[in-house]
CSV table of C-alpha atoms in Angstrom, one decimal:
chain,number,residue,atom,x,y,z
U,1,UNK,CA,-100.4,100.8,-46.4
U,2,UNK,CA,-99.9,97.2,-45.3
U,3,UNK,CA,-100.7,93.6,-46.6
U,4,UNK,CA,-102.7,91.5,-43.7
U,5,UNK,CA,-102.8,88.0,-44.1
U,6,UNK,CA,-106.2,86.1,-42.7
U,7,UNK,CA,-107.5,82.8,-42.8
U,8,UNK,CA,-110.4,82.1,-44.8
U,9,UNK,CA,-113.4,79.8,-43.5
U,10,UNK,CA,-111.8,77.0,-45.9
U,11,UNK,CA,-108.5,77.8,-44.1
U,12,UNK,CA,-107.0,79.3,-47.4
U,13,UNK,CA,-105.2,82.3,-46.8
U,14,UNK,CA,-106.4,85.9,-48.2
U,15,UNK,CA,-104.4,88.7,-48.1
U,16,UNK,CA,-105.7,92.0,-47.8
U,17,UNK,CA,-104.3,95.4,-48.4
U,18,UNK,CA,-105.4,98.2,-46.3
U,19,UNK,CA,-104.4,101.7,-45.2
U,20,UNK,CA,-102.6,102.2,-42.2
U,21,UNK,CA,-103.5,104.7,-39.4
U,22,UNK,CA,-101.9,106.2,-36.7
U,23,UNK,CA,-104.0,104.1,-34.3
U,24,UNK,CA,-102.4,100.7,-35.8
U,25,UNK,CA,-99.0,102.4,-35.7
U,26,UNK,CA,-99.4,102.9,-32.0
U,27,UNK,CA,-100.3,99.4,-31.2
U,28,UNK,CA,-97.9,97.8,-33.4
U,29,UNK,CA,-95.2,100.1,-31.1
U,30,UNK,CA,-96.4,99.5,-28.3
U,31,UNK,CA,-96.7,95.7,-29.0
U,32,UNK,CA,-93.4,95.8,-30.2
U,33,UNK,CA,-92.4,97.6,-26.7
U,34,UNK,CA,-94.2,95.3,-24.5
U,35,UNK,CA,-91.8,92.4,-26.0
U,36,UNK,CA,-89.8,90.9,-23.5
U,37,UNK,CA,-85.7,92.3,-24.6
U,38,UNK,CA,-83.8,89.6,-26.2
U,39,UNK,CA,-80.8,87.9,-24.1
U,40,UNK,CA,-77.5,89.1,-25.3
U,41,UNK,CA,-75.0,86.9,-26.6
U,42,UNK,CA,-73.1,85.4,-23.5
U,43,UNK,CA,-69.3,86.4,-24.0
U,44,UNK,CA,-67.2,83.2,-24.1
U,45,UNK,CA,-64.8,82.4,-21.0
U,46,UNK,CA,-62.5,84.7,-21.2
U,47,UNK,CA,-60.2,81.8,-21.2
U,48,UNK,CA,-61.2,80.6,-24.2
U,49,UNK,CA,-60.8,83.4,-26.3
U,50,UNK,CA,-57.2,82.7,-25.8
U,51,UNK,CA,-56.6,81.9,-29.6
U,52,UNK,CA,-53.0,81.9,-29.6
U,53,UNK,CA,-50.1,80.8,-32.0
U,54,UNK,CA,-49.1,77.1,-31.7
U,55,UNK,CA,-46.0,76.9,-30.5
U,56,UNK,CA,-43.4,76.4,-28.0
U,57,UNK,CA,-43.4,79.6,-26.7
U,58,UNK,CA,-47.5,80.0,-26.2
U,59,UNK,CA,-46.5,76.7,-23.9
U,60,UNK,CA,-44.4,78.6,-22.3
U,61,UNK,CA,-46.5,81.7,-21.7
U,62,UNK,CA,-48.9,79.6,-20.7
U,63,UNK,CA,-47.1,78.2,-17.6
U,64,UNK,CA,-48.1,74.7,-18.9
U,65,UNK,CA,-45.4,72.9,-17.2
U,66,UNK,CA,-46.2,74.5,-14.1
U,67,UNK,CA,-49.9,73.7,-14.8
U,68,UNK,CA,-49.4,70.1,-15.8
U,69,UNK,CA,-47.2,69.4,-12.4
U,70,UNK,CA,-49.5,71.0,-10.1
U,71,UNK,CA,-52.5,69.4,-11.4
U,72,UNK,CA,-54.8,68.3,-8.8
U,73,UNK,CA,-54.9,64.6,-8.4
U,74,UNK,CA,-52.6,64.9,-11.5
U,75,UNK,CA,-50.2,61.8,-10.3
U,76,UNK,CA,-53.0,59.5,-10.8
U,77,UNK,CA,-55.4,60.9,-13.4
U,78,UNK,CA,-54.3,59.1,-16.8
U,79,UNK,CA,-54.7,61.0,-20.1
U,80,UNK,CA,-58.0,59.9,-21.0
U,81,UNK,CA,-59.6,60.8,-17.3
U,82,UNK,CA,-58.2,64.5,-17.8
U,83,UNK,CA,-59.6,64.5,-21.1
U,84,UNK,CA,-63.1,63.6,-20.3
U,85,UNK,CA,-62.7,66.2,-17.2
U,86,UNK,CA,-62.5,68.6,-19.6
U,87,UNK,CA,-65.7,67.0,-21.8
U,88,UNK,CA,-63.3,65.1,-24.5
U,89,UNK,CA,-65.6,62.5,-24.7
U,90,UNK,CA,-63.7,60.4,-27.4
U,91,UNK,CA,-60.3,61.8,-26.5
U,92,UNK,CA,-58.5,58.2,-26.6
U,93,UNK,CA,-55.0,57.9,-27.5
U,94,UNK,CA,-52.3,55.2,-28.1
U,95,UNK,CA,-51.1,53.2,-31.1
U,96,UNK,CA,-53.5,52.5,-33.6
U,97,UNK,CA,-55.9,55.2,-32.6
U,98,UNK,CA,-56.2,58.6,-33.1
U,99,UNK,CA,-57.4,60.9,-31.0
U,100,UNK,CA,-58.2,64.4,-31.6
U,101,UNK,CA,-58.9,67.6,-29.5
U,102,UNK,CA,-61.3,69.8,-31.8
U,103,UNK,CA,-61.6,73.1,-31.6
U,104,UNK,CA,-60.6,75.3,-29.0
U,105,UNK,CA,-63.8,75.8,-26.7
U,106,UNK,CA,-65.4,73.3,-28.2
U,107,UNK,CA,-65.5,71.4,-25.7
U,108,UNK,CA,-62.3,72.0,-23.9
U,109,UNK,CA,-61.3,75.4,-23.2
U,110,UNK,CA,-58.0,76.6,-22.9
U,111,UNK,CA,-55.2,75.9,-21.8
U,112,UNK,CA,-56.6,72.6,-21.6
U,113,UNK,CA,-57.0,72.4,-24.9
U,114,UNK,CA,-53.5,73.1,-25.4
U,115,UNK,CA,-52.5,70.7,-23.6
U,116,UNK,CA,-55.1,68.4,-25.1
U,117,UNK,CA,-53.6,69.5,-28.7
U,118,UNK,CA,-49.9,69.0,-28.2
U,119,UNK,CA,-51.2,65.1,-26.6
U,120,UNK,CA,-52.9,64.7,-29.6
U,121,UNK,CA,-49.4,65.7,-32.4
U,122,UNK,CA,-47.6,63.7,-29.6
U,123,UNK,CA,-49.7,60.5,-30.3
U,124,UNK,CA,-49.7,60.8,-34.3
U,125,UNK,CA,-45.9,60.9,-34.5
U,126,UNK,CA,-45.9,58.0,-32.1
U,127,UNK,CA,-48.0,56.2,-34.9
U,128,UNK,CA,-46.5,57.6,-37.3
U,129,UNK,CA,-43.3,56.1,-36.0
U,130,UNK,CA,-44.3,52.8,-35.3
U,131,UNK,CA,-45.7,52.3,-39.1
U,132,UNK,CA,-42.9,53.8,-40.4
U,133,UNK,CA,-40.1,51.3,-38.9
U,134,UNK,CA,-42.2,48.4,-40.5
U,135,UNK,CA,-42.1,49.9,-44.0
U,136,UNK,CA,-38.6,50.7,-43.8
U,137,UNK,CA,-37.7,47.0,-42.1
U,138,UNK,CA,-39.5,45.5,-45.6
U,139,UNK,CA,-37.1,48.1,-47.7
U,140,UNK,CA,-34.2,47.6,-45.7
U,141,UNK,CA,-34.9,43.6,-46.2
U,142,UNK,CA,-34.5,43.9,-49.8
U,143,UNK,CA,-32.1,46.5,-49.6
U,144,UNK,CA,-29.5,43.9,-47.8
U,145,UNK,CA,-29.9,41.3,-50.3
U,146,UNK,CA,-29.3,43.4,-52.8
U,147,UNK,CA,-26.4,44.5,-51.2
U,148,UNK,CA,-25.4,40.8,-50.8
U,149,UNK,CA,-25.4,39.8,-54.0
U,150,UNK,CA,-24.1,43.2,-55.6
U,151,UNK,CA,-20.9,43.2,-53.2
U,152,UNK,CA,-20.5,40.1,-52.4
U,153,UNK,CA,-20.6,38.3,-55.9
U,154,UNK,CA,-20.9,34.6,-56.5
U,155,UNK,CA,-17.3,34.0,-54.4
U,156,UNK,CA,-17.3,32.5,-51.3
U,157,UNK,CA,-15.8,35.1,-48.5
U,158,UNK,CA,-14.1,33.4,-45.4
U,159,UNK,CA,-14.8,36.1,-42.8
U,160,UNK,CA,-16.6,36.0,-39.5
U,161,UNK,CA,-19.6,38.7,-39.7
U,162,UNK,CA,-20.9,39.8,-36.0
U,163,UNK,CA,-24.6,40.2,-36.6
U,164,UNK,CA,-24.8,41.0,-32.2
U,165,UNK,CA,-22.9,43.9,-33.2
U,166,UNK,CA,-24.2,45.3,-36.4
U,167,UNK,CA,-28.1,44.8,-34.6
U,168,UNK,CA,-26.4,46.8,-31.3
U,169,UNK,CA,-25.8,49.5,-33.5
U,170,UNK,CA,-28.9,49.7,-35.1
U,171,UNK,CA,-31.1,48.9,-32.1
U,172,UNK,CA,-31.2,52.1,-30.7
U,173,UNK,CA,-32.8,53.9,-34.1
U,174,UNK,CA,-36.6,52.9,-33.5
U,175,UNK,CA,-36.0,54.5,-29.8
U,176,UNK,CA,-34.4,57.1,-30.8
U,177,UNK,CA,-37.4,58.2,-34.0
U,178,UNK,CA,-39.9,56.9,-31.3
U,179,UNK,CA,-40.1,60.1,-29.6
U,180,UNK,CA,-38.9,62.3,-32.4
U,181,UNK,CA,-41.2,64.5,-34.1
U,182,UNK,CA,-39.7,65.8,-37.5
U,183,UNK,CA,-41.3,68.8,-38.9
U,184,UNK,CA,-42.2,70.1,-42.1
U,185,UNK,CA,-40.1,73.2,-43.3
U,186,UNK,CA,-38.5,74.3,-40.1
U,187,UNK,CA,-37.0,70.6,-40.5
U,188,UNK,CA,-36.5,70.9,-36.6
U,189,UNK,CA,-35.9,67.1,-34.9
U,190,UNK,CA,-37.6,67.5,-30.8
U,191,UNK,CA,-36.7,65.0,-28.6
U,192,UNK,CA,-39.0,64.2,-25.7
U,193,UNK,CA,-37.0,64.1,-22.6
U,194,UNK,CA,-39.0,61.5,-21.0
U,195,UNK,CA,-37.5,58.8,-23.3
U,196,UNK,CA,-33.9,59.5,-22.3
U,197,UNK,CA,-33.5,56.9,-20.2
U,198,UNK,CA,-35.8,54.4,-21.7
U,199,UNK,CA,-33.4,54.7,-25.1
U,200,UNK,CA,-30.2,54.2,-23.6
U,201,UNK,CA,-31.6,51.3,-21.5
U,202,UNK,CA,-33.4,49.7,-24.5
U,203,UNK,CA,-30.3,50.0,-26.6
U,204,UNK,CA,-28.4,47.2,-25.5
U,205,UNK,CA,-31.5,45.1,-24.3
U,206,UNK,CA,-33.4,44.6,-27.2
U,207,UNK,CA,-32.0,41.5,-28.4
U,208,UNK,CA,-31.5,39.9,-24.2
U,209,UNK,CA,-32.0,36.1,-25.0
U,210,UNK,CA,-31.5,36.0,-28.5
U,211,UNK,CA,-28.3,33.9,-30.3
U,212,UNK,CA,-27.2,36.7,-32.6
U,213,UNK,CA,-23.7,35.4,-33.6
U,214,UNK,CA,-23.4,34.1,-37.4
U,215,UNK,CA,-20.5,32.8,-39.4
U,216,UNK,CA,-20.1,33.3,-42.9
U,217,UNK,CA,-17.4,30.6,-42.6
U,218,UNK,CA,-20.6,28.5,-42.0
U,219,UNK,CA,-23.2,30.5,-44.0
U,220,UNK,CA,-20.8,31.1,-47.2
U,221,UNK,CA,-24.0,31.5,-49.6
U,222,UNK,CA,-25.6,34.6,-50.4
U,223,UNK,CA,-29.2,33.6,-50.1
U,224,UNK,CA,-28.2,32.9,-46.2
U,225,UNK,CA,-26.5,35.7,-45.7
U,226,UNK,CA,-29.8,37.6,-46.8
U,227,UNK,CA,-31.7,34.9,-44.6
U,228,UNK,CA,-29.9,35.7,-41.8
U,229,UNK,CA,-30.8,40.0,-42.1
U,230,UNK,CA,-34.1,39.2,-42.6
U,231,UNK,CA,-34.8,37.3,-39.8
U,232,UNK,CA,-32.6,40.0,-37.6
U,233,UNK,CA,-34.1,42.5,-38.9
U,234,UNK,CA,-38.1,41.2,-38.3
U,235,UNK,CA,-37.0,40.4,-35.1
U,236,UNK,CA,-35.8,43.7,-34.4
U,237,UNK,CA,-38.5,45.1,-35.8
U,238,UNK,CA,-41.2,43.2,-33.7
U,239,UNK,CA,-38.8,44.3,-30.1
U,240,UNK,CA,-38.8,47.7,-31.2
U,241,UNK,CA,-42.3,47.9,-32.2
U,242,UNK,CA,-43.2,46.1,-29.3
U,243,UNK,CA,-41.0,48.6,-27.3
U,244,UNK,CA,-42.7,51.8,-28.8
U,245,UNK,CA,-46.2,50.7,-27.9
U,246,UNK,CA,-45.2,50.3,-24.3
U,247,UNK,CA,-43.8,53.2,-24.1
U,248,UNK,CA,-46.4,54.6,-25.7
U,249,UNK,CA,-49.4,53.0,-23.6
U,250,UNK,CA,-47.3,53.6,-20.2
U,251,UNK,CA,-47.0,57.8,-20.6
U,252,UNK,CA,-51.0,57.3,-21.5
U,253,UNK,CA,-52.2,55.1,-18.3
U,254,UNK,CA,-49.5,57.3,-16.0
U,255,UNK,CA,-50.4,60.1,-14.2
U,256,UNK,CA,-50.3,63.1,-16.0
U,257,UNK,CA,-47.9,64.5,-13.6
U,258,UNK,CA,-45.9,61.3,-13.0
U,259,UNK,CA,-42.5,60.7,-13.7
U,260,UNK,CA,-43.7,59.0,-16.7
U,261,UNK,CA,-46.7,60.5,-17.4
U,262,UNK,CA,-48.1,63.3,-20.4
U,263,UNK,CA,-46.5,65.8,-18.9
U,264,UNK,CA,-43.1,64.7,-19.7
U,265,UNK,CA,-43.3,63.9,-23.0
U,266,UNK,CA,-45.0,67.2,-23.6
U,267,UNK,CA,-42.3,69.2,-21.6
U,268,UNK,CA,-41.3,72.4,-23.1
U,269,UNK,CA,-43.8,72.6,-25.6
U,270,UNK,CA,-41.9,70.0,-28.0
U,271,UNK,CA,-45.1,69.0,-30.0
U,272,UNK,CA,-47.3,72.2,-29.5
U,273,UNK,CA,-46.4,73.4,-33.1
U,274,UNK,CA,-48.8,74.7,-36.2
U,275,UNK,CA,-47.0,72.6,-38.9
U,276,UNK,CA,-47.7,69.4,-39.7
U,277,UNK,CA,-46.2,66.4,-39.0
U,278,UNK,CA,-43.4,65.2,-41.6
U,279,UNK,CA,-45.0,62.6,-44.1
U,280,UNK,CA,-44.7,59.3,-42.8
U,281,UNK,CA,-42.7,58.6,-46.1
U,282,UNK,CA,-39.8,61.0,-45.0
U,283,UNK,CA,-39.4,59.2,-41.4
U,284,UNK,CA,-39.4,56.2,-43.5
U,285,UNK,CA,-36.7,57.2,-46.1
U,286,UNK,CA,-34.4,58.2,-43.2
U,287,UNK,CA,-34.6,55.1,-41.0
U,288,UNK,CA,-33.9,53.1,-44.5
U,289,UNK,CA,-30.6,55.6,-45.2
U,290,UNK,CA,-29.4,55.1,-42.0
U,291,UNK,CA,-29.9,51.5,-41.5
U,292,UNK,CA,-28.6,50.7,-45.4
U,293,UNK,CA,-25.3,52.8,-44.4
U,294,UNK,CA,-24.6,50.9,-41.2
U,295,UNK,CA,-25.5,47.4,-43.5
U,296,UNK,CA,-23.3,48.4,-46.1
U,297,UNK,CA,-20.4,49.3,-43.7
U,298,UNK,CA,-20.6,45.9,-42.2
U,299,UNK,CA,-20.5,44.4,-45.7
U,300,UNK,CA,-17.2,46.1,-46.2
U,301,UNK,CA,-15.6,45.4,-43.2
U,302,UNK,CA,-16.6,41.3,-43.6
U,303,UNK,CA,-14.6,41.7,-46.4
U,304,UNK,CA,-11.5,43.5,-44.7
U,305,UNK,CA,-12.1,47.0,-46.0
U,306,UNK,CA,-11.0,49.6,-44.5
U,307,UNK,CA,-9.7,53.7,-45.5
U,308,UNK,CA,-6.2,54.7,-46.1
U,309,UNK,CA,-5.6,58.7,-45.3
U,310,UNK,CA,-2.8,60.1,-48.0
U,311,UNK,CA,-1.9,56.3,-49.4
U,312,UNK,CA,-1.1,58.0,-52.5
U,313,UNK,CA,-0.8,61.1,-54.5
U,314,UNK,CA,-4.1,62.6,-56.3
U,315,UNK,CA,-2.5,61.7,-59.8
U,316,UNK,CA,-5.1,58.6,-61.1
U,317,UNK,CA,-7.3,59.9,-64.1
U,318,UNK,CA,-10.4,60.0,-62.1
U,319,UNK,CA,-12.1,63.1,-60.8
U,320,UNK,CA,-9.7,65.7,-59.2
U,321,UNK,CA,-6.5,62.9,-59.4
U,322,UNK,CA,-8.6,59.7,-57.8
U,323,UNK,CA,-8.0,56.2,-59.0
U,324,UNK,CA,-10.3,55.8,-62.4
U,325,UNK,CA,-12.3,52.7,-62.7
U,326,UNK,CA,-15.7,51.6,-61.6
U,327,UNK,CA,-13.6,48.7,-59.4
U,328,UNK,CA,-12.1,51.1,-57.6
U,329,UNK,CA,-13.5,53.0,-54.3
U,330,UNK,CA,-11.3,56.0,-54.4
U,331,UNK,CA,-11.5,60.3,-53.7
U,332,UNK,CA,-9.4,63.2,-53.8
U,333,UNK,CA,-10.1,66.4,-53.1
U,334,UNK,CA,-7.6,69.8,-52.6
U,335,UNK,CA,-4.6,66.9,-53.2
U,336,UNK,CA,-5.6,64.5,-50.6
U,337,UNK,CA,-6.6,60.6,-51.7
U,338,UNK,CA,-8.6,58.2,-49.4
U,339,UNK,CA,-9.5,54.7,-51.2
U,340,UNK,CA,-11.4,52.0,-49.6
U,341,UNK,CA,-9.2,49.1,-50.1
U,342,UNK,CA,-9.2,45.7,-48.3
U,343,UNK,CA,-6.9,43.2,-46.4
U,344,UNK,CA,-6.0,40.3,-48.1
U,345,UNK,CA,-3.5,38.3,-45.6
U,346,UNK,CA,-0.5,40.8,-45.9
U,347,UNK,CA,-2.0,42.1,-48.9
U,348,UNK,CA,-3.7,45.0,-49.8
U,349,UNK,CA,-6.6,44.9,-52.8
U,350,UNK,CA,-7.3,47.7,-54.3
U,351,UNK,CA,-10.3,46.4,-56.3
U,352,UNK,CA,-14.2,45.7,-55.3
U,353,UNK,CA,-16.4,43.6,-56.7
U,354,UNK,CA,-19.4,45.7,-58.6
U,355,UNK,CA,-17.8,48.9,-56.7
U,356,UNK,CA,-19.9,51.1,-58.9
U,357,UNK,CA,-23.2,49.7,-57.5
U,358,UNK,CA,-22.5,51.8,-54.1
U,359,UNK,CA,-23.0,55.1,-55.1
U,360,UNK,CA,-24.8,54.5,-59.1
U,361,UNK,CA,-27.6,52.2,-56.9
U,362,UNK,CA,-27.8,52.7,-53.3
U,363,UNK,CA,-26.8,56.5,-53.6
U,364,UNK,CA,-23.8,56.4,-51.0
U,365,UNK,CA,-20.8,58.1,-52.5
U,366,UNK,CA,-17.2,56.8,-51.7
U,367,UNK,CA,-16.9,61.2,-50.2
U,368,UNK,CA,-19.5,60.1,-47.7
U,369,UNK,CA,-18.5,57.1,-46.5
U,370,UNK,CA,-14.4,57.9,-46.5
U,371,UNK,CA,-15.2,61.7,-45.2
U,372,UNK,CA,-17.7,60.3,-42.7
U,373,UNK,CA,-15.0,57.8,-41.4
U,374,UNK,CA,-11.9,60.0,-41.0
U,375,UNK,CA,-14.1,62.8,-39.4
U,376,UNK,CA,-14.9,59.9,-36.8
U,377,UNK,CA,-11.2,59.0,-36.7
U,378,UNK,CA,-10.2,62.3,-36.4
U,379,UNK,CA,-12.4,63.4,-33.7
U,380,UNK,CA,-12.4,59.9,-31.3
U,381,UNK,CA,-8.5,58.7,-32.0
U,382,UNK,CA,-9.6,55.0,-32.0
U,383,UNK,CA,-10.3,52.5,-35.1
U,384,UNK,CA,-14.4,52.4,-36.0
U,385,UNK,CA,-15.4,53.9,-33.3
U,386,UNK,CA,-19.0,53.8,-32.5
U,387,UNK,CA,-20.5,56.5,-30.4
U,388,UNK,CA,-24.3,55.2,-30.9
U,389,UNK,CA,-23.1,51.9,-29.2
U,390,UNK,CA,-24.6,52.2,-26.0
U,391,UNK,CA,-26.2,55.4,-26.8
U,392,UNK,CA,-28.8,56.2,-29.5
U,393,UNK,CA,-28.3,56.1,-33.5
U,394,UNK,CA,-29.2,59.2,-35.2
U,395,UNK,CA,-32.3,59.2,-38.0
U,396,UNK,CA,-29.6,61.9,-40.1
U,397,UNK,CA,-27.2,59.7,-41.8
U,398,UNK,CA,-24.8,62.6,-41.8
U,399,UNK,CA,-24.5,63.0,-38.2
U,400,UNK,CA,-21.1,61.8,-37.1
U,401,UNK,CA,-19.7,58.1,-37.3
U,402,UNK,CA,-23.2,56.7,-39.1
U,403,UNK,CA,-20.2,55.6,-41.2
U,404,UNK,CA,-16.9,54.4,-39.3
U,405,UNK,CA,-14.6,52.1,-41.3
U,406,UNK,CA,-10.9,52.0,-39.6
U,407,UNK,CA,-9.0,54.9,-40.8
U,408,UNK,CA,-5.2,54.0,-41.7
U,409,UNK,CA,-3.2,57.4,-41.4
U,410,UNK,CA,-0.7,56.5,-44.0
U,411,UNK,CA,1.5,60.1,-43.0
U,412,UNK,CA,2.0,58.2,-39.9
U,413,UNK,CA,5.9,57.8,-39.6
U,414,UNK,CA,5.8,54.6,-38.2
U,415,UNK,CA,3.9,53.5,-41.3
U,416,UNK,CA,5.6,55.5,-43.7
U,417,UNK,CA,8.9,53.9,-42.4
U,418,UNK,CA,7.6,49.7,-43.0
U,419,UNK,CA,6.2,50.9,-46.4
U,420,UNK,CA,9.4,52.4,-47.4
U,421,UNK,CA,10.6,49.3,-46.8
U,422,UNK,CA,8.9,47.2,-48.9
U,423,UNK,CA,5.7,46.5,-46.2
U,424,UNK,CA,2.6,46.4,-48.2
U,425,UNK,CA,-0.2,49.2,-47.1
U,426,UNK,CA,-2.1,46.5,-45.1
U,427,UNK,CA,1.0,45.0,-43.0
U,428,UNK,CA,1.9,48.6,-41.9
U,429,UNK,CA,-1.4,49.3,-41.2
U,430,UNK,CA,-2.1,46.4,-39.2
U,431,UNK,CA,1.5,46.1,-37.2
U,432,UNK,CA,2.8,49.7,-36.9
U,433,UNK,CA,-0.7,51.6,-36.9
U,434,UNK,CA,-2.7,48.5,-34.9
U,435,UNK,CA,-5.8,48.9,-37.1
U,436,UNK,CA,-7.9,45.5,-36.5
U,437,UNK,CA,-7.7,44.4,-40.3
């Protein structure tokens, strides 16, 4: 029994229900057989059903270097022709946009779309970058003139402060987080290769032309101290910005296989990775860490300070035998003092001006920045040496010598000698260990 549907004369439709016979049976069957077969399903390319992990090593197995540098035409076709070779359309990258390569196969198969992928993390951290050093510039602003007028106090201080050098040392950090990716969990920092050069090079260039030398003999005031960071520090922020997005739009209109072209950035696989990008935010808080720890370290030294190694015996009331007192920058630990203290003439002052403000406010403990310092003495045998100088600055302020006051070794016998005879701390320091105090 079936229901057959017919049109009426008024067009309406009537349904009728009928018996079915064997006769109707047949010609439905053999209607049914005289169909036409319906196409299969075409298979995908079978390189597209390569639906592998994201990561380094599906790079590798890949061959991707190898693909990239034997590309054809591949030393003159930029980024965005390769891309819309392989039907990315919209695939356009550089600061301020975003581009993205879908899903695998659709367009772009792989390993394309790998390739295509890993561009596409590789631009985003490049962004991510270059908004992150102007958030952190604006909270490093502030940060200094706190610092100022915390440290510094309402007394005049006749020093000479070197802002050519502090802004050498910092100039390297945008370079260095330029072509950094930082990722989520794994917390594993890849450098591109490609910017190895570029960074050392840019290091000491950034500031070619521009009259960095200040005076606080002739800027005594706190609000022009602060003046004088800001304006150093928006200047460096505008070079390195400026920087970045050449370096950025130069790897995207090279060759893919050029010397500075995709390829190189990408090498290895760096930014072919499943996790996501580090928040903007935590790229941020670490460019602000580092850069307030190399600022305060040039606030101390204006002021003469410097760390004595075993000036005294851990017997104060502080923690574990320090000096007690929220004047006092002092830390023992297993029997061994170091103090912050400062030259004054032949003099040595024990005390800082809102000392407690260091660690309570800016979160940098006297263990870190005495540690950090005698580590960097220890290791290089020379007086605040920098290693980032002419190099690049780490992002990690606990990498070595992000903090590198001079380091008196006060078991030194020449100096134990002048203080046993009545030489205060700073005079041996200065004439029997040569520390630049």
């Amino acid at each position: 029994m079936v229901i057959q549907l017919r049109m009426s004369e008024d067009n309406s439709p009537e349904y009728e229900l009928r018996n079915t016979s064997d006769d109707d049976l047949s010609q439905s069957s053999n209607a049914i057989a005289s169909r036409p077969p319906a196409s299969p399903i075409a298979p995908s390319p079978a390189r597209n059903s390569t639906d592998l992990p994201l990561s380094p090593d599906t790079w590798k197995a890949l061959k991707l270097d190898d693909y990239l540098t034997n590309y054809p035409g591949g030393a003159n076709l930029t980024l965005q022709d390769y891309a819309f070779a392989h039907q990315a359309q919209n695939f356009i990258c550089g600061i301020g946009e975003g581009c993205h390569a879908g899903q695998l196969g659709n367009p772009v198969s792989a390993p394309d779309w790998y390739v295509l992928y890993a561009a596409q993390e590789w631009n985003a951290v490049q962004n991510s970058i270059y908004t992150a050093i102007g958030f952190a510039v604006s909270m490093v602003q502030a940060t200094a003139g706190s610092m100022i007028t915390d440290l510094f106090g309402t007394k005049s201080h006749s020093v000479f402060f070197y802002l050519q050098d502090f802004f050498i040392l910092i100039s390297a950090v945008a370079f260095t987080v330029a072509m950094i990716s930082i990722f989520a969990g794994a917390a594993t920092v890849l450098v591109a290769s490609v910017a190895a050069g570029a960074i050392a090079a840019g290091a000491s260039s950034v500031f070619t032309g521009v009259n960095l030398y200040q005076s606080w003999d002739r800027t005594p005031d706190a609000f022009t101290r602060w003046s004088s960071y800001v304006y150093y520090l928006s200047e460096w922020q505008s070079k390195v910005q400026d920087k970045l997005a050449n370096m950025t739009s130069t790897t995207i209109q090279s060759g893919i296989s050029s010397p500075l072209g995709i390829a190189n950035a990408l090498k290895g696989g760096v930014f072919l990775n499943g996790t996501q990008v580090a928040e903007q935010q935590d790229v941020q808080k670490q460019i602000e860490k580092t850069l307030a720890v190399r600022i305060l370290v040039d606030i101390i030294r204006t002021q003469g300070g410097y760390v004595t190694y075993k000036s005294d015996p851990c017997n104060g009331k502080g923690p574990n035998g320090a000096w007690k007192g929220d004047e006092y920058l002092s830390f023992c630990k297993d029997g061994t003092m170091m103090n912050i203290v400062k030259a004054n003439g032949k003099k040595t002052d024990n005390k800082w001006y809102n000392a407690r403000a260091i660690a309570d406010k800016y979160n940098i403990t006297t263990e870190y920045l005495v540690t950090q310092s005698w580590n960097c003495f220890q290791k290089y045998k020379t007086f605040g040496y920098d290693p980032y100088r002419n190099a690049t600055l780490p992002t990690d302020p606990n990498s070595e010598c992000v903090a590198n006051l001079p380091v008196c070794d006060c078991t030194d016998p020449a100096i134990v000698r002048a203080r046993h005879k009545g030489h205060s701390t700073t005079r041996a320091c200065r004439e029997q260990g040569k520390l630049p105090i």
